[in-house]
PDB file of C-alpha atoms in Angstrom:
ATOM      1  CA  MET A 719      94.262  42.441 114.799  1.00  0.00           C
ATOM      2  CA  LEU A 720      96.391  41.615 117.814  1.00  0.00           C
ATOM      3  CA  CYS A 721      95.318  41.984 121.403  1.00  0.00           C
ATOM      4  CA  SER A 722      97.288  41.562 124.632  1.00  0.00           C
ATOM      5  CA  LYS A 723      96.501  41.093 128.301  1.00  0.00           C
ATOM      6  CA  TYR A 724      96.171  44.535 129.797  1.00  0.00           C
ATOM      7  CA  LEU A 725      95.560  46.213 133.100  1.00  0.00           C
ATOM      8  CA  SER A 726      92.772  48.785 132.753  1.00  0.00           C
ATOM      9  CA  VAL A 727      92.434  51.748 135.087  1.00  0.00           C
ATOM     10  CA  SER A 728      89.658  54.311 135.258  1.00  0.00           C
ATOM     11  CA  PHE A 729      91.175  57.765 135.578  1.00  0.00           C
ATOM     12  CA  LEU A 730      88.123  59.048 137.379  1.00  0.00           C
ATOM     13  CA  LEU A 731      87.205  56.119 139.577  1.00  0.00           C
ATOM     14  CA  LEU A 732      90.752  54.885 140.158  1.00  0.00           C
ATOM     15  CA  SER A 733      89.516  51.304 140.075  1.00  0.00           C
ATOM     16  CA  LEU A 734      91.754  48.466 138.948  1.00  0.00           C
ATOM     17  CA  SER A 735      90.774  45.381 136.998  1.00  0.00           C
ATOM     18  CA  LEU A 736      92.963  42.763 135.388  1.00  0.00           C
ATOM     19  CA  HIS A 737      91.358  41.206 132.365  1.00  0.00           C
ATOM     20  CA  ALA A 738      91.987  39.761 128.934  1.00  0.00           C
ATOM     21  CA  VAL A 739      90.811  42.122 126.239  1.00  0.00           C
ATOM     22  CA  ASN A 740      88.950  40.550 123.355  1.00  0.00           C
ATOM     23  CA  CYS A 741      89.249  42.622 120.189  1.00  0.00           C
ATOM     24  CA  ALA A 742      85.442  42.687 119.788  1.00  0.00           C
ATOM     25  CA  ASP A 743      84.715  43.627 123.394  1.00  0.00           C
ATOM     26  CA  PRO A 744      84.428  47.182 124.718  1.00  0.00           C
ATOM     27  CA  LEU A 745      87.562  48.561 126.328  1.00  0.00           C
ATOM     28  CA  TYR A 746      85.706  50.810 128.746  1.00  0.00           C
ATOM     29  CA  HIS A 747      82.630  52.998 129.128  1.00  0.00           C
ATOM     30  CA  PHE A 748      81.219  55.803 131.266  1.00  0.00           C
ATOM     31  CA  CYS A 749      77.578  56.616 131.951  1.00  0.00           C
ATOM     32  CA  PHE A 750      78.531  60.214 132.678  1.00  0.00           C
ATOM     33  CA  SER A 751      75.131  61.939 132.757  1.00  0.00           C
ATOM     34  CA  GLN A 752      73.095  62.195 135.940  1.00  0.00           C
ATOM     35  CA  GLU A 753      69.947  62.825 133.890  1.00  0.00           C
ATOM     36  CA  ASN A 754      67.623  60.046 132.826  1.00  0.00           C
ATOM     37  CA  PHE A 755      65.007  59.631 130.112  1.00  0.00           C
ATOM     38  CA  THR A 756      62.171  57.199 129.541  1.00  0.00           C
ATOM     39  CA  ALA A 757      61.876  54.748 126.671  1.00  0.00           C
ATOM     40  CA  ASN A 758      59.117  56.535 124.756  1.00  0.00           C
ATOM     41  CA  SER A 759      60.150  60.079 125.586  1.00  0.00           C
ATOM     42  CA  PRO A 760      61.121  62.633 122.918  1.00  0.00           C
ATOM     43  CA  TYR A 761      64.776  62.324 123.964  1.00  0.00           C
ATOM     44  CA  GLY A 762      64.663  58.546 123.636  1.00  0.00           C
ATOM     45  CA  THR A 763      63.238  58.889 120.134  1.00  0.00           C
ATOM     46  CA  ASN A 764      65.847  61.486 119.195  1.00  0.00           C
ATOM     47  CA  LEU A 765      68.674  59.342 120.580  1.00  0.00           C
ATOM     48  CA  ASN A 766      67.568  56.334 118.548  1.00  0.00           C
ATOM     49  CA  GLY A 767      67.486  58.508 115.449  1.00  0.00           C
ATOM     50  CA  LEU A 768      70.941  59.874 116.253  1.00  0.00           C
ATOM     51  CA  LEU A 769      72.468  56.411 116.637  1.00  0.00           C
ATOM     52  CA  ASN A 770      70.966  55.269 113.342  1.00  0.00           C
ATOM     53  CA  LEU A 771      72.263  58.400 111.630  1.00  0.00           C
ATOM     54  CA  LEU A 772      75.798  57.953 112.962  1.00  0.00           C
ATOM     55  CA  SER A 773      75.890  54.295 111.898  1.00  0.00           C
ATOM     56  CA  THR A 774      75.289  55.367 108.282  1.00  0.00           C
ATOM     57  CA  LYS A 775      77.236  58.638 108.311  1.00  0.00           C
ATOM     58  CA  VAL A 776      80.475  57.603 109.999  1.00  0.00           C
ATOM     59  CA  PRO A 777      81.792  54.606 107.980  1.00  0.00           C
ATOM     60  CA  SER A 778      82.506  56.526 104.763  1.00  0.00           C
ATOM     61  CA  THR A 779      85.047  58.867 106.399  1.00  0.00           C
ATOM     62  CA  GLY A 780      85.696  57.241 109.775  1.00  0.00           C
ATOM     63  CA  PHE A 781      84.155  60.134 111.692  1.00  0.00           C
ATOM     64  CA  GLY A 782      80.836  61.861 112.056  1.00  0.00           C
ATOM     65  CA  LEU A 783      78.822  64.030 114.390  1.00  0.00           C
ATOM     66  CA  SER A 784      75.202  65.050 114.424  1.00  0.00           C
ATOM     67  CA  SER A 785      72.366  66.463 116.495  1.00  0.00           C
ATOM     68  CA  THR A 786      68.720  65.489 116.316  1.00  0.00           C
ATOM     69  CA  ARG A 787      66.011  68.032 117.093  1.00  0.00           C
ATOM     70  CA  GLN A 788      66.541  71.112 119.225  1.00  0.00           C
ATOM     71  CA  GLY A 789      65.914  72.294 122.744  1.00  0.00           C
ATOM     72  CA  GLN A 790      65.944  70.216 125.915  1.00  0.00           C
ATOM     73  CA  ASP A 791      65.256  66.981 124.026  1.00  0.00           C
ATOM     74  CA  GLN A 792      68.156  67.421 121.593  1.00  0.00           C
ATOM     75  CA  ALA A 793      70.525  64.460 121.297  1.00  0.00           C
ATOM     76  CA  ASN A 794      74.124  65.214 120.269  1.00  0.00           C
ATOM     77  CA  GLY A 795      76.604  62.533 119.320  1.00  0.00           C
ATOM     78  CA  LEU A 796      79.780  61.598 117.527  1.00  0.00           C
ATOM     79  CA  ALA A 797      81.601  58.455 116.538  1.00  0.00           C
ATOM     80  CA  LEU A 798      85.206  57.936 115.515  1.00  0.00           C
ATOM     81  CA  CYS A 799      86.758  54.850 113.974  1.00  0.00           C
ATOM     82  CA  ARG A 800      90.467  54.136 114.139  1.00  0.00           C
ATOM     83  CA  GLY A 801      92.173  55.401 111.024  1.00  0.00           C
ATOM     84  CA  ASP A 802      93.063  51.986 109.607  1.00  0.00           C
ATOM     85  CA  VAL A 803      89.648  50.366 110.129  1.00  0.00           C
ATOM     86  CA  SER A 804      87.663  49.363 107.041  1.00  0.00           C
ATOM     87  CA  LYS A 805      84.238  50.877 106.302  1.00  0.00           C
ATOM     88  CA  THR A 806      82.556  47.553 107.050  1.00  0.00           C
ATOM     89  CA  ASN A 807      84.287  47.085 110.394  1.00  0.00           C
ATOM     90  CA  CYS A 808      83.721  50.748 111.243  1.00  0.00           C
ATOM     91  CA  LYS A 809      79.977  50.412 110.724  1.00  0.00           C
ATOM     92  CA  THR A 810      79.866  47.182 112.723  1.00  0.00           C
ATOM     93  CA  CYS A 811      81.701  48.829 115.607  1.00  0.00           C
ATOM     94  CA  VAL A 812      79.477  51.923 115.686  1.00  0.00           C
ATOM     95  CA  VAL A 813      76.310  49.816 115.588  1.00  0.00           C
ATOM     96  CA  ASP A 814      77.600  47.525 118.346  1.00  0.00           C
ATOM     97  CA  ALA A 815      78.630  50.537 120.430  1.00  0.00           C
ATOM     98  CA  GLY A 816      75.146  52.006 120.325  1.00  0.00           C
ATOM     99  CA  LYS A 817      73.570  48.708 121.376  1.00  0.00           C
ATOM    100  CA  GLU A 818      76.125  48.159 124.136  1.00  0.00           C
ATOM    101  CA  LEU A 819      75.580  51.606 125.635  1.00  0.00           C
ATOM    102  CA  GLY A 820      71.859  50.917 125.671  1.00  0.00           C
ATOM    103  CA  ASP A 821      72.572  47.882 127.849  1.00  0.00           C
ATOM    104  CA  ARG A 822      75.286  49.393 130.042  1.00  0.00           C
ATOM    105  CA  CYS A 823      73.836  52.897 130.478  1.00  0.00           C
ATOM    106  CA  PRO A 824      70.081  52.364 130.149  1.00  0.00           C
ATOM    107  CA  TYR A 825      68.105  55.618 129.990  1.00  0.00           C
ATOM    108  CA  LYS A 826      71.130  57.823 130.706  1.00  0.00           C
ATOM    109  CA  LYS A 827      71.187  61.002 128.623  1.00  0.00           C
ATOM    110  CA  GLY A 828      74.978  60.990 128.320  1.00  0.00           C
ATOM    111  CA  ALA A 829      77.384  58.085 127.800  1.00  0.00           C
ATOM    112  CA  ILE A 830      80.592  57.099 126.028  1.00  0.00           C
ATOM    113  CA  ILE A 831      82.135  53.780 125.043  1.00  0.00           C
ATOM    114  CA  TRP A 832      85.419  52.718 123.485  1.00  0.00           C
ATOM    115  CA  TYR A 833      86.429  49.691 121.449  1.00  0.00           C
ATOM    116  CA  ASP A 834      89.719  48.948 119.699  1.00  0.00           C
ATOM    117  CA  ASN A 835      88.024  49.978 116.449  1.00  0.00           C
ATOM    118  CA  CYS A 836      85.884  52.944 117.482  1.00  0.00           C
ATOM    119  CA  LEU A 837      84.427  55.240 120.099  1.00  0.00           C
ATOM    120  CA  LEU A 838      80.865  56.512 120.441  1.00  0.00           C
ATOM    121  CA  LYS A 839      79.646  59.364 122.615  1.00  0.00           C
ATOM    122  CA  TYR A 840      76.279  61.038 123.037  1.00  0.00           C
ATOM    123  CA  SER A 841      74.752  63.635 125.337  1.00  0.00           C
ATOM    124  CA  ASN A 842      71.817  66.005 125.690  1.00  0.00           C
ATOM    125  CA  ILE A 843      74.459  68.744 126.088  1.00  0.00           C
ATOM    126  CA  ASP A 844      76.275  70.101 123.023  1.00  0.00           C
ATOM    127  CA  PHE A 845      79.920  69.100 123.536  1.00  0.00           C
ATOM    128  CA  PHE A 846      81.214  69.517 119.990  1.00  0.00           C
ATOM    129  CA  GLY A 847      84.534  71.320 119.620  1.00  0.00           C
ATOM    130  CA  GLU A 848      85.496  71.001 123.282  1.00  0.00           C
ATOM    131  CA  ILE A 849      88.300  68.813 124.644  1.00  0.00           C
ATOM    132  CA  ASP A 850      86.819  66.072 126.816  1.00  0.00           C
ATOM    133  CA  GLY A 851      89.219  65.852 129.738  1.00  0.00           C
ATOM    134  CA  LYS A 852      86.839  64.030 132.085  1.00  0.00           C
ATOM    135  CA  ASN A 853      86.053  60.762 130.334  1.00  0.00           C
ATOM    136  CA  LYS A 854      89.431  59.072 130.291  1.00  0.00           C
ATOM    137  CA  PHE A 855      91.113  55.804 131.226  1.00  0.00           C
ATOM    138  CA  TYR A 856      94.516  54.111 131.034  1.00  0.00           C
ATOM    139  CA  MET A 857      95.568  50.686 129.804  1.00  0.00           C
ATOM    140  CA  TRP A 858      98.961  49.033 129.970  1.00  0.00           C
ATOM    141  CA  ASN A 859     100.717  45.760 129.316  1.00  0.00           C
ATOM    142  CA  VAL A 860     101.424  43.907 132.551  1.00  0.00           C
ATOM    143  CA  GLN A 861     104.998  43.135 131.437  1.00  0.00           C
ATOM    144  CA  ASP A 862     107.914  45.500 132.082  1.00  0.00           C
ATOM    145  CA  VAL A 863     110.760  46.365 129.733  1.00  0.00           C
ATOM    146  CA  GLU A 864     114.297  45.528 130.792  1.00  0.00           C
ATOM    147  CA  ASN A 865     115.621  49.089 130.744  1.00  0.00           C
ATOM    148  CA  PRO A 866     112.877  51.668 131.483  1.00  0.00           C
ATOM    149  CA  THR A 867     115.400  54.513 131.830  1.00  0.00           C
ATOM    150  CA  SER A 868     116.294  54.134 128.174  1.00  0.00           C
ATOM    151  CA  PHE A 869     112.849  53.019 126.965  1.00  0.00           C
ATOM    152  CA  ASN A 870     110.591  55.728 128.386  1.00  0.00           C
ATOM    153  CA  PRO A 871     112.225  58.673 126.540  1.00  0.00           C
ATOM    154  CA  LYS A 872     111.918  56.757 123.272  1.00  0.00           C
ATOM    155  CA  VAL A 873     108.199  56.263 123.865  1.00  0.00           C
ATOM    156  CA  LYS A 874     107.786  59.978 124.503  1.00  0.00           C
ATOM    157  CA  ASP A 875     109.858  60.846 121.430  1.00  0.00           C
ATOM    158  CA  LEU A 876     107.799  58.637 119.112  1.00  0.00           C
ATOM    159  CA  LEU A 877     104.430  59.761 120.414  1.00  0.00           C
ATOM    160  CA  SER A 878     105.453  63.429 120.368  1.00  0.00           C
ATOM    161  CA  ARG A 879     106.385  63.082 116.714  1.00  0.00           C
ATOM    162  CA  LEU A 880     103.051  61.398 116.035  1.00  0.00           C
ATOM    163  CA  SER A 881     101.225  64.190 117.871  1.00  0.00           C
ATOM    164  CA  ASN A 882     102.838  66.733 115.543  1.00  0.00           C
ATOM    165  CA  LYS A 883     101.965  64.594 112.554  1.00  0.00           C
ATOM    166  CA  ALA A 884      98.368  63.885 113.596  1.00  0.00           C
ATOM    167  CA  TYR A 885      97.231  67.432 114.262  1.00  0.00           C
ATOM    168  CA  ALA A 886      98.514  68.505 110.835  1.00  0.00           C
ATOM    169  CA  ASN A 887      96.671  65.643 109.123  1.00  0.00           C
ATOM    170  CA  PRO A 888      93.060  66.346 108.002  1.00  0.00           C
ATOM    171  CA  LYS A 889      92.035  63.045 109.605  1.00  0.00           C
ATOM    172  CA  PHE A 890      93.799  63.883 112.902  1.00  0.00           C
ATOM    173  CA  TYR A 891      95.428  60.461 112.767  1.00  0.00           C
ATOM    174  CA  ALA A 892      99.029  59.280 112.648  1.00  0.00           C
ATOM    175  CA  THR A 893     100.948  56.065 113.134  1.00  0.00           C
ATOM    176  CA  GLY A 894     104.647  55.332 113.038  1.00  0.00           C
ATOM    177  CA  ASP A 895     107.519  53.349 114.468  1.00  0.00           C
ATOM    178  CA  LEU A 896     110.932  53.840 115.985  1.00  0.00           C
ATOM    179  CA  LYS A 897     113.815  51.403 115.719  1.00  0.00           C
ATOM    180  CA  LEU A 898     115.040  50.347 119.146  1.00  0.00           C
ATOM    181  CA  ASP A 899     117.797  47.949 118.124  1.00  0.00           C
ATOM    182  CA  SER A 900     118.655  45.521 115.345  1.00  0.00           C
ATOM    183  CA  SER A 901     115.727  43.230 116.141  1.00  0.00           C
ATOM    184  CA  SER A 902     112.961  45.353 117.664  1.00  0.00           C
ATOM    185  CA  LYS A 903     110.799  48.397 116.975  1.00  0.00           C
ATOM    186  CA  LEU A 904     108.442  50.585 118.948  1.00  0.00           C
ATOM    187  CA  TYR A 905     105.055  51.222 117.299  1.00  0.00           C
ATOM    188  CA  GLY A 906     102.741  54.134 118.066  1.00  0.00           C
ATOM    189  CA  LEU A 907      99.427  55.775 117.253  1.00  0.00           C
ATOM    190  CA  ALA A 908      97.880  59.190 117.904  1.00  0.00           C
ATOM    191  CA  GLN A 909      94.330  60.207 116.976  1.00  0.00           C
ATOM    192  CA  CYS A 910      91.780  62.927 117.759  1.00  0.00           C
ATOM    193  CA  THR A 911      88.087  63.388 117.114  1.00  0.00           C
ATOM    194  CA  ARG A 912      87.643  65.750 114.181  1.00  0.00           C
ATOM    195  CA  ASP A 913      85.316  68.183 115.897  1.00  0.00           C
ATOM    196  CA  LEU A 914      88.400  69.721 117.534  1.00  0.00           C
ATOM    197  CA  SER A 915      90.575  72.428 116.035  1.00  0.00           C
ATOM    198  CA  GLY A 916      94.094  71.436 115.008  1.00  0.00           C
ATOM    199  CA  LEU A 917      95.598  73.224 117.990  1.00  0.00           C
ATOM    200  CA  ASP A 918      93.164  71.591 120.413  1.00  0.00           C
ATOM    201  CA  CYS A 919      93.971  68.206 118.894  1.00  0.00           C
ATOM    202  CA  LYS A 920      97.657  68.760 119.602  1.00  0.00           C
ATOM    203  CA  LYS A 921      96.882  70.051 123.086  1.00  0.00           C
ATOM    204  CA  CYS A 922      94.807  66.943 123.821  1.00  0.00           C
ATOM    205  CA  LEU A 923      97.490  64.579 122.531  1.00  0.00           C
ATOM    206  CA  ASP A 924     100.334  66.331 124.328  1.00  0.00           C
ATOM    207  CA  THR A 925      98.366  66.199 127.587  1.00  0.00           C
ATOM    208  CA  ALA A 926      97.811  62.479 127.085  1.00  0.00           C
ATOM    209  CA  ILE A 927     101.536  61.952 126.484  1.00  0.00           C
ATOM    210  CA  SER A 928     102.352  63.844 129.679  1.00  0.00           C
ATOM    211  CA  GLU A 929     100.134  61.423 131.617  1.00  0.00           C
ATOM    212  CA  LEU A 930     101.968  58.281 130.503  1.00  0.00           C
ATOM    213  CA  PRO A 931     104.134  58.191 133.662  1.00  0.00           C
ATOM    214  CA  ASN A 932     100.892  57.873 135.673  1.00  0.00           C
ATOM    215  CA  CYS A 933     100.172  54.484 134.149  1.00  0.00           C
ATOM    216  CA  CYS A 934     102.747  53.132 131.810  1.00  0.00           C
ATOM    217  CA  ASP A 935     106.224  53.837 133.149  1.00  0.00           C
ATOM    218  CA  GLY A 936     108.495  51.075 131.869  1.00  0.00           C
ATOM    219  CA  LYS A 937     105.628  49.016 130.464  1.00  0.00           C
ATOM    220  CA  ARG A 938     105.897  47.114 127.175  1.00  0.00           C
ATOM    221  CA  GLY A 939     102.706  48.744 125.929  1.00  0.00           C
ATOM    222  CA  GLY A 940     100.296  51.437 127.040  1.00  0.00           C
ATOM    223  CA  ARG A 941      97.415  53.712 126.153  1.00  0.00           C
ATOM    224  CA  VAL A 942      95.862  56.925 127.364  1.00  0.00           C
ATOM    225  CA  VAL A 943      92.332  56.928 125.990  1.00  0.00           C
ATOM    226  CA  GLY A 944      89.943  59.872 126.213  1.00  0.00           C
ATOM    227  CA  GLY A 945      86.768  61.239 124.750  1.00  0.00           C
ATOM    228  CA  SER A 946      88.635  63.564 122.378  1.00  0.00           C
ATOM    229  CA  CYS A 947      91.947  61.835 121.673  1.00  0.00           C
ATOM    230  CA  ASN A 948      94.005  58.766 122.362  1.00  0.00           C
ATOM    231  CA  ILE A 949      97.598  57.598 122.175  1.00  0.00           C
ATOM    232  CA  ARG A 950      99.009  54.102 122.146  1.00  0.00           C
ATOM    233  CA  TYR A 951     102.397  52.398 121.915  1.00  0.00           C
ATOM    234  CA  GLU A 952     103.372  48.737 121.629  1.00  0.00           C
ATOM    235  CA  LEU A 953     106.361  46.539 120.841  1.00  0.00           C
ATOM    236  CA  TYR A 954     104.367  44.857 118.077  1.00  0.00           C
ATOM    237  CA  PRO A 955     102.434  46.173 115.039  1.00  0.00           C
ATOM    238  CA  PHE A 956      98.802  46.727 115.956  1.00  0.00           C
ATOM    239  CA  VAL A 957      97.339  48.631 112.989  1.00  0.00           C
ATOM    240  CA  ASP A 958      96.671  47.440 109.470  1.00  0.00           C
ATOM    241  CA  ALA A 959      99.136  48.745 106.930  1.00  0.00           C
TER     242      ALA A 959
END
């Protein structure tokens, strides 16, 4: 899988950091809950059980959600692997995500993390079926295209077509390309978590596309990545056929 040097921006914190993204490293994370738990508490036990359950449930289909127990100690979570990722790599990513959140968000009742291959989110609050518009970040290639006036509409056209394709797909996933000239193509991806309805998937993707000018105007590659959906475009193939 190919990776590029990207500029990552937190939508909520508006903080900038220039870094080289390793394909095995997390892209970003949020410790979004203000509530804490202790290591041997009922919630801690339920969360550990949830993470183990997701690591076995998700790889077969690329998506899974679950809740452990009920009441104030209930742990709710989901994981989504990119549509082209193998079962083995999906499982590895979900397991790594759970461990990484334990290190980065210790004893927080709600957190989310993204990798190139997967995302993992958990909370003591039931969030299933709702568009997550709060946990979001942008990434873009530091290089500019030569003609942004011509390029930007083509990006929007490709991703809009993929949005229409993804929400009609049972896996809420679509990839495609658009020929730019005789020697180059534009490649894109659109994906949603499968707890959403089809219409909410499209709404999430279309909102993400509308935010591209905030981060990626005239850039050779870009992403809008959220807790419920993500879009990406590049000038090179970045998914497995």
